[in-house]
Amino acid sequence: MALVAVLAAACDGGSAPVSAPTAGPAMSSAASTAPTASAGPVYRAQDLELCKRTDVRPLAELSLTVTRTDPKPPLGQPGASCLFEMRTEDGHQANLRVEAATPVSEQEARLLYRATAQVTVMTPAGVITGVGDEAEAFTRRSEPGFKYSEYMVRARTGNLVVKVWLAVGGTSYAATETLASKALTLLKATQAAVPTV
C-alpha cells in the first residue's frame, strides 16, 4: 500500500522542484520585537515530531510512496516541520512539507505569515475561511522535464503559523482541486496536533 505525506513550509518558489520551499530571513527584523499580549491561547510546536505525527492517508488516492523524510525545523523560527520526499506510481517526483511555527508572540506570527506572500513566486489562489485568524493558498505549475503541480496553504491562529506544501509530478498536471483538498485536510490535522502552553 502506498504511503503519502503532506504539510508545508514557507515557500520561496524556487524553480527546481528537487527541494522543498524554505523560509527566507524575513523575520530577522522581528527578533527584537517585544512579545505582545494575545487574547487567545499560546501554542508551542517545538517538541512536535511531525514526521511521525503526520498521517499521510489522505494522500492515498494519489498513489505516492514516501522515499525519505527530513525533520529539519523551520528556518529561523521555533517550531517543527517534516519534508516527505515521495515518488508517484510512474516514478515522478512528489513532495510534501508540513510545518508548524510558533514565534514567541502573535505579532511575530503575523509578520511571519505575511513574509511568505512577499518571498514566494507561487501565484495567490485566494483567502481561505474557517481555518484560523487568517489563511490563504498559493499554486504553481512548471515543467522541469515533466508536469509539476504545487499547492501551498498556510494559516495563522494566534502565535501559530501552519503551512502545508504539496507538489506532485507527472505526465499531466495534478488537479488543483485535488491538491487543495488534501493540503487543507493536512493543515487542519496539524493545527489540532499543536499543544498550547
PDB file of N, CA, C and O in Angstrom, residues 133-182:
ATOM      1  N   ASP A 133      -7.209  32.666  12.147  1.00  0.00           N
ATOM      2  CA  ASP A 133      -7.432  34.102  12.128  1.00  0.00           C
ATOM      3  C   ASP A 133      -7.232  34.653  10.720  1.00  0.00           C
ATOM      4  O   ASP A 133      -7.861  35.627  10.333  1.00  0.00           O
ATOM      5  N   GLU A 134      -6.313  34.052   9.980  1.00  0.00           N
ATOM      6  CA  GLU A 134      -6.103  34.399   8.575  1.00  0.00           C
ATOM      7  C   GLU A 134      -5.515  33.179   7.876  1.00  0.00           C
ATOM      8  O   GLU A 134      -4.752  32.422   8.456  1.00  0.00           O
ATOM      9  N   ALA A 135      -5.906  32.986   6.619  1.00  0.00           N
ATOM     10  CA  ALA A 135      -5.436  31.824   5.862  1.00  0.00           C
ATOM     11  C   ALA A 135      -5.560  32.112   4.373  1.00  0.00           C
ATOM     12  O   ALA A 135      -6.478  32.801   3.948  1.00  0.00           O
ATOM     13  N   GLU A 136      -4.613  31.585   3.595  1.00  0.00           N
ATOM     14  CA  GLU A 136      -4.657  31.728   2.151  1.00  0.00           C
ATOM     15  C   GLU A 136      -3.887  30.610   1.476  1.00  0.00           C
ATOM     16  O   GLU A 136      -3.133  29.882   2.115  1.00  0.00           O
ATOM     17  N   ALA A 137      -4.088  30.509   0.168  1.00  0.00           N
ATOM     18  CA  ALA A 137      -3.461  29.443  -0.603  1.00  0.00           C
ATOM     19  C   ALA A 137      -2.687  30.017  -1.780  1.00  0.00           C
ATOM     20  O   ALA A 137      -2.946  31.139  -2.225  1.00  0.00           O
ATOM     21  N   PHE A 138      -1.742  29.208  -2.284  1.00  0.00           N
ATOM     22  CA  PHE A 138      -0.921  29.568  -3.439  1.00  0.00           C
ATOM     23  C   PHE A 138      -0.780  28.350  -4.339  1.00  0.00           C
ATOM     24  O   PHE A 138      -0.789  27.221  -3.858  1.00  0.00           O
ATOM     25  N   THR A 139      -0.631  28.586  -5.640  1.00  0.00           N
ATOM     26  CA  THR A 139      -0.441  27.483  -6.594  1.00  0.00           C
ATOM     27  C   THR A 139       0.706  27.816  -7.539  1.00  0.00           C
ATOM     28  O   THR A 139       1.099  28.974  -7.676  1.00  0.00           O
ATOM     29  N   ARG A 140       1.185  26.774  -8.201  1.00  0.00           N
ATOM     30  CA  ARG A 140       2.208  26.955  -9.229  1.00  0.00           C
ATOM     31  C   ARG A 140       2.262  25.714 -10.099  1.00  0.00           C
ATOM     32  O   ARG A 140       2.123  24.598  -9.609  1.00  0.00           O
ATOM     33  N   ARG A 141       2.469  25.913 -11.395  1.00  0.00           N
ATOM     34  CA  ARG A 141       2.703  24.818 -12.329  1.00  0.00           C
ATOM     35  C   ARG A 141       3.976  25.124 -13.101  1.00  0.00           C
ATOM     36  O   ARG A 141       4.191  26.263 -13.516  1.00  0.00           O
ATOM     37  N   SER A 142       4.816  24.109 -13.273  1.00  0.00           N
ATOM     38  CA  SER A 142       6.060  24.275 -14.021  1.00  0.00           C
ATOM     39  C   SER A 142       6.346  22.997 -14.798  1.00  0.00           C
ATOM     40  O   SER A 142       5.660  21.987 -14.621  1.00  0.00           O
ATOM     41  N   GLU A 143       7.360  23.057 -15.646  1.00  0.00           N
ATOM     42  CA  GLU A 143       7.727  21.904 -16.466  1.00  0.00           C
ATOM     43  C   GLU A 143       9.232  21.657 -16.427  1.00  0.00           C
ATOM     44  O   GLU A 143       9.935  21.950 -17.384  1.00  0.00           O
ATOM     45  N   PRO A 144       9.749  21.082 -15.330  1.00  0.00           N
ATOM     46  CA  PRO A 144      11.174  20.757 -15.241  1.00  0.00           C
ATOM     47  C   PRO A 144      11.473  19.392 -15.865  1.00  0.00           C
ATOM     48  O   PRO A 144      12.074  18.514 -15.234  1.00  0.00           O
ATOM     49  N   GLY A 145      10.993  19.185 -17.095  1.00  0.00           N
ATOM     50  CA  GLY A 145      11.134  17.889 -17.747  1.00  0.00           C
ATOM     51  C   GLY A 145       9.914  17.014 -17.573  1.00  0.00           C
ATOM     52  O   GLY A 145       9.816  15.933 -18.156  1.00  0.00           O
ATOM     53  N   PHE A 146       8.960  17.459 -16.773  1.00  0.00           N
ATOM     54  CA  PHE A 146       7.682  16.781 -16.553  1.00  0.00           C
ATOM     55  C   PHE A 146       6.714  17.830 -16.037  1.00  0.00           C
ATOM     56  O   PHE A 146       7.099  18.975 -15.785  1.00  0.00           O
ATOM     57  N   LYS A 147       5.452  17.489 -15.888  1.00  0.00           N
ATOM     58  CA  LYS A 147       4.440  18.427 -15.388  1.00  0.00           C
ATOM     59  C   LYS A 147       4.472  18.407 -13.858  1.00  0.00           C
ATOM     60  O   LYS A 147       4.279  17.351 -13.248  1.00  0.00           O
ATOM     61  N   TYR A 148       4.729  19.553 -13.254  1.00  0.00           N
ATOM     62  CA  TYR A 148       4.909  19.637 -11.796  1.00  0.00           C
ATOM     63  C   TYR A 148       3.893  20.616 -11.225  1.00  0.00           C
ATOM     64  O   TYR A 148       3.912  21.812 -11.550  1.00  0.00           O
ATOM     65  N   SER A 149       2.991  20.118 -10.385  1.00  0.00           N
ATOM     66  CA  SER A 149       1.927  20.929  -9.785  1.00  0.00           C
ATOM     67  C   SER A 149       2.209  21.135  -8.305  1.00  0.00           C
ATOM     68  O   SER A 149       2.464  20.176  -7.583  1.00  0.00           O
ATOM     69  N   GLU A 150       2.134  22.390  -7.863  1.00  0.00           N
ATOM     70  CA  GLU A 150       2.375  22.718  -6.457  1.00  0.00           C
ATOM     71  C   GLU A 150       1.157  23.424  -5.875  1.00  0.00           C
ATOM     72  O   GLU A 150       0.505  24.217  -6.561  1.00  0.00           O
ATOM     73  N   TYR A 151       0.898  23.141  -4.608  1.00  0.00           N
ATOM     74  CA  TYR A 151      -0.179  23.823  -3.889  1.00  0.00           C
ATOM     75  C   TYR A 151       0.292  24.041  -2.463  1.00  0.00           C
ATOM     76  O   TYR A 151       0.809  23.120  -1.832  1.00  0.00           O
ATOM     77  N   MET A 152       0.148  25.267  -1.986  1.00  0.00           N
ATOM     78  CA  MET A 152       0.522  25.569  -0.600  1.00  0.00           C
ATOM     79  C   MET A 152      -0.632  26.292   0.082  1.00  0.00           C
ATOM     80  O   MET A 152      -1.235  27.203  -0.492  1.00  0.00           O
ATOM     81  N   VAL A 153      -0.923  25.870   1.289  1.00  0.00           N
ATOM     82  CA  VAL A 153      -1.913  26.554   2.109  1.00  0.00           C
ATOM     83  C   VAL A 153      -1.237  26.891   3.444  1.00  0.00           C
ATOM     84  O   VAL A 153      -0.449  26.109   3.967  1.00  0.00           O
ATOM     85  N   ARG A 154      -1.526  28.078   3.934  1.00  0.00           N
ATOM     86  CA  ARG A 154      -0.963  28.483   5.227  1.00  0.00           C
ATOM     87  C   ARG A 154      -2.035  29.198   6.021  1.00  0.00           C
ATOM     88  O   ARG A 154      -2.936  29.832   5.448  1.00  0.00           O
ATOM     89  N   ALA A 155      -1.937  29.058   7.343  1.00  0.00           N
ATOM     90  CA  ALA A 155      -2.937  29.671   8.208  1.00  0.00           C
ATOM     91  C   ALA A 155      -2.277  30.113   9.505  1.00  0.00           C
ATOM     92  O   ALA A 155      -1.352  29.463   9.999  1.00  0.00           O
ATOM     93  N   ARG A 156      -2.769  31.229  10.041  1.00  0.00           N
ATOM     94  CA  ARG A 156      -2.278  31.713  11.338  1.00  0.00           C
ATOM     95  C   ARG A 156      -3.424  31.759  12.327  1.00  0.00           C
ATOM     96  O   ARG A 156      -4.506  32.258  12.033  1.00  0.00           O
ATOM     97  N   THR A 157      -3.172  31.230  13.524  1.00  0.00           N
ATOM     98  CA  THR A 157      -4.085  31.321  14.653  1.00  0.00           C
ATOM     99  C   THR A 157      -3.251  31.749  15.849  1.00  0.00           C
ATOM    100  O   THR A 157      -2.376  30.999  16.294  1.00  0.00           O
ATOM    101  N   GLY A 158      -3.452  32.961  16.354  1.00  0.00           N
ATOM    102  CA  GLY A 158      -2.615  33.452  17.453  1.00  0.00           C
ATOM    103  C   GLY A 158      -1.156  33.457  17.040  1.00  0.00           C
ATOM    104  O   GLY A 158      -0.790  34.015  16.011  1.00  0.00           O
ATOM    105  N   ASN A 159      -0.312  32.786  17.832  1.00  0.00           N
ATOM    106  CA  ASN A 159       1.122  32.734  17.511  1.00  0.00           C
ATOM    107  C   ASN A 159       1.500  31.495  16.699  1.00  0.00           C
ATOM    108  O   ASN A 159       2.680  31.222  16.504  1.00  0.00           O
ATOM    109  N   LEU A 160       0.520  30.759  16.204  1.00  0.00           N
ATOM    110  CA  LEU A 160       0.769  29.542  15.430  1.00  0.00           C
ATOM    111  C   LEU A 160       0.584  29.790  13.932  1.00  0.00           C
ATOM    112  O   LEU A 160      -0.464  30.265  13.497  1.00  0.00           O
ATOM    113  N   VAL A 161       1.638  29.460  13.163  1.00  0.00           N
ATOM    114  CA  VAL A 161       1.557  29.546  11.701  1.00  0.00           C
ATOM    115  C   VAL A 161       1.804  28.140  11.153  1.00  0.00           C
ATOM    116  O   VAL A 161       2.876  27.566  11.365  1.00  0.00           O
ATOM    117  N   VAL A 162       0.805  27.576  10.483  1.00  0.00           N
ATOM    118  CA  VAL A 162       0.924  26.234   9.907  1.00  0.00           C
ATOM    119  C   VAL A 162       0.921  26.364   8.392  1.00  0.00           C
ATOM    120  O   VAL A 162       0.120  27.104   7.825  1.00  0.00           O
ATOM    121  N   LYS A 163       1.850  25.642   7.749  1.00  0.00           N
ATOM    122  CA  LYS A 163       1.934  25.636   6.287  1.00  0.00           C
ATOM    123  C   LYS A 163       1.985  24.201   5.811  1.00  0.00           C
ATOM    124  O   LYS A 163       2.657  23.364   6.393  1.00  0.00           O
ATOM    125  N   VAL A 164       1.290  23.942   4.726  1.00  0.00           N
ATOM    126  CA  VAL A 164       1.350  22.641   4.074  1.00  0.00           C
ATOM    127  C   VAL A 164       1.625  22.901   2.598  1.00  0.00           C
ATOM    128  O   VAL A 164       0.898  23.653   1.946  1.00  0.00           O
ATOM    129  N   TRP A 165       2.689  22.284   2.094  1.00  0.00           N
ATOM    130  CA  TRP A 165       3.056  22.406   0.678  1.00  0.00           C
ATOM    131  C   TRP A 165       3.055  21.010   0.075  1.00  0.00           C
ATOM    132  O   TRP A 165       3.717  20.108   0.572  1.00  0.00           O
ATOM    133  N   LEU A 166       2.277  20.839  -0.987  1.00  0.00           N
ATOM    134  CA  LEU A 166       2.178  19.556  -1.665  1.00  0.00           C
ATOM    135  C   LEU A 166       2.503  19.773  -3.136  1.00  0.00           C
ATOM    136  O   LEU A 166       1.946  20.668  -3.775  1.00  0.00           O
ATOM    137  N   ALA A 167       3.420  18.963  -3.656  1.00  0.00           N
ATOM    138  CA  ALA A 167       3.823  19.087  -5.057  1.00  0.00           C
ATOM    139  C   ALA A 167       3.888  17.695  -5.669  1.00  0.00           C
ATOM    140  O   ALA A 167       4.458  16.775  -5.072  1.00  0.00           O
ATOM    141  N   VAL A 168       3.305  17.546  -6.836  1.00  0.00           N
ATOM    142  CA  VAL A 168       3.235  16.239  -7.484  1.00  0.00           C
ATOM    143  C   VAL A 168       3.600  16.377  -8.959  1.00  0.00           C
ATOM    144  O   VAL A 168       3.074  17.243  -9.660  1.00  0.00           O
ATOM    145  N   GLY A 169       4.509  15.505  -9.419  1.00  0.00           N
ATOM    146  CA  GLY A 169       4.910  15.491 -10.810  1.00  0.00           C
ATOM    147  C   GLY A 169       4.201  14.396 -11.583  1.00  0.00           C
ATOM    148  O   GLY A 169       3.700  13.437 -10.995  1.00  0.00           O
ATOM    149  N   GLY A 170       4.170  14.542 -12.912  1.00  0.00           N
ATOM    150  CA  GLY A 170       3.538  13.522 -13.738  1.00  0.00           C
ATOM    151  C   GLY A 170       3.601  13.868 -15.205  1.00  0.00           C
ATOM    152  O   GLY A 170       4.218  14.861 -15.603  1.00  0.00           O
ATOM    153  N   THR A 171       2.946  13.060 -16.013  1.00  0.00           N
ATOM    154  CA  THR A 171       2.876  13.338 -17.449  1.00  0.00           C
ATOM    155  C   THR A 171       1.811  14.385 -17.742  1.00  0.00           C
ATOM    156  O   THR A 171       1.783  14.971 -18.820  1.00  0.00           O
ATOM    157  N   SER A 172       0.927  14.622 -16.772  1.00  0.00           N
ATOM    158  CA  SER A 172      -0.050  15.706 -16.854  1.00  0.00           C
ATOM    159  C   SER A 172      -0.120  16.368 -15.481  1.00  0.00           C
ATOM    160  O   SER A 172       0.324  15.797 -14.489  1.00  0.00           O
ATOM    161  N   TYR A 173      -0.643  17.565 -15.435  1.00  0.00           N
ATOM    162  CA  TYR A 173      -0.731  18.290 -14.170  1.00  0.00           C
ATOM    163  C   TYR A 173      -1.791  17.683 -13.254  1.00  0.00           C
ATOM    164  O   TYR A 173      -2.890  17.351 -13.702  1.00  0.00           O
ATOM    165  N   ALA A 174      -1.449  17.556 -11.980  1.00  0.00           N
ATOM    166  CA  ALA A 174      -2.430  17.120 -10.986  1.00  0.00           C
ATOM    167  C   ALA A 174      -3.472  18.230 -10.828  1.00  0.00           C
ATOM    168  O   ALA A 174      -3.139  19.416 -10.889  1.00  0.00           O
ATOM    169  N   ALA A 175      -4.712  17.849 -10.628  1.00  0.00           N
ATOM    170  CA  ALA A 175      -5.791  18.836 -10.481  1.00  0.00           C
ATOM    171  C   ALA A 175      -5.582  19.673  -9.223  1.00  0.00           C
ATOM    172  O   ALA A 175      -5.337  19.141  -8.144  1.00  0.00           O
ATOM    173  N   THR A 176      -5.681  20.987  -9.380  1.00  0.00           N
ATOM    174  CA  THR A 176      -5.510  21.900  -8.250  1.00  0.00           C
ATOM    175  C   THR A 176      -6.512  21.580  -7.147  1.00  0.00           C
ATOM    176  O   THR A 176      -6.170  21.594  -5.963  1.00  0.00           O
ATOM    177  N   GLU A 177      -7.752  21.243  -7.524  1.00  0.00           N
ATOM    178  CA  GLU A 177      -8.784  20.948  -6.525  1.00  0.00           C
ATOM    179  C   GLU A 177      -8.403  19.731  -5.681  1.00  0.00           C
ATOM    180  O   GLU A 177      -8.657  19.695  -4.475  1.00  0.00           O
ATOM    181  N   THR A 178      -7.779  18.746  -6.304  1.00  0.00           N
ATOM    182  CA  THR A 178      -7.353  17.551  -5.565  1.00  0.00           C
ATOM    183  C   THR A 178      -6.249  17.893  -4.581  1.00  0.00           C
ATOM    184  O   THR A 178      -6.307  17.508  -3.404  1.00  0.00           O
ATOM    185  N   LEU A 179      -5.245  18.623  -5.042  1.00  0.00           N
ATOM    186  CA  LEU A 179      -4.147  19.013  -4.150  1.00  0.00           C
ATOM    187  C   LEU A 179      -4.668  19.895  -3.014  1.00  0.00           C
ATOM    188  O   LEU A 179      -4.244  19.755  -1.864  1.00  0.00           O
ATOM    189  N   ALA A 180      -5.591  20.790  -3.331  1.00  0.00           N
ATOM    190  CA  ALA A 180      -6.133  21.704  -2.328  1.00  0.00           C
ATOM    191  C   ALA A 180      -6.857  20.956  -1.217  1.00  0.00           C
ATOM    192  O   ALA A 180      -6.659  21.238  -0.032  1.00  0.00           O
ATOM    193  N   SER A 181      -7.687  19.987  -1.566  1.00  0.00           N
ATOM    194  CA  SER A 181      -8.444  19.265  -0.536  1.00  0.00           C
ATOM    195  C   SER A 181      -7.513  18.458   0.360  1.00  0.00           C
ATOM    196  O   SER A 181      -7.702  18.400   1.576  1.00  0.00           O
ATOM    197  N   LYS A 182      -6.463  17.864  -0.222  1.00  0.00           N
ATOM    198  CA  LYS A 182      -5.502  17.084   0.570  1.00  0.00           C
ATOM    199  C   LYS A 182      -4.721  17.998   1.509  1.00  0.00           C
ATOM    200  O   LYS A 182      -4.534  17.700   2.689  1.00  0.00           O
TER     201      LYS A 182
END
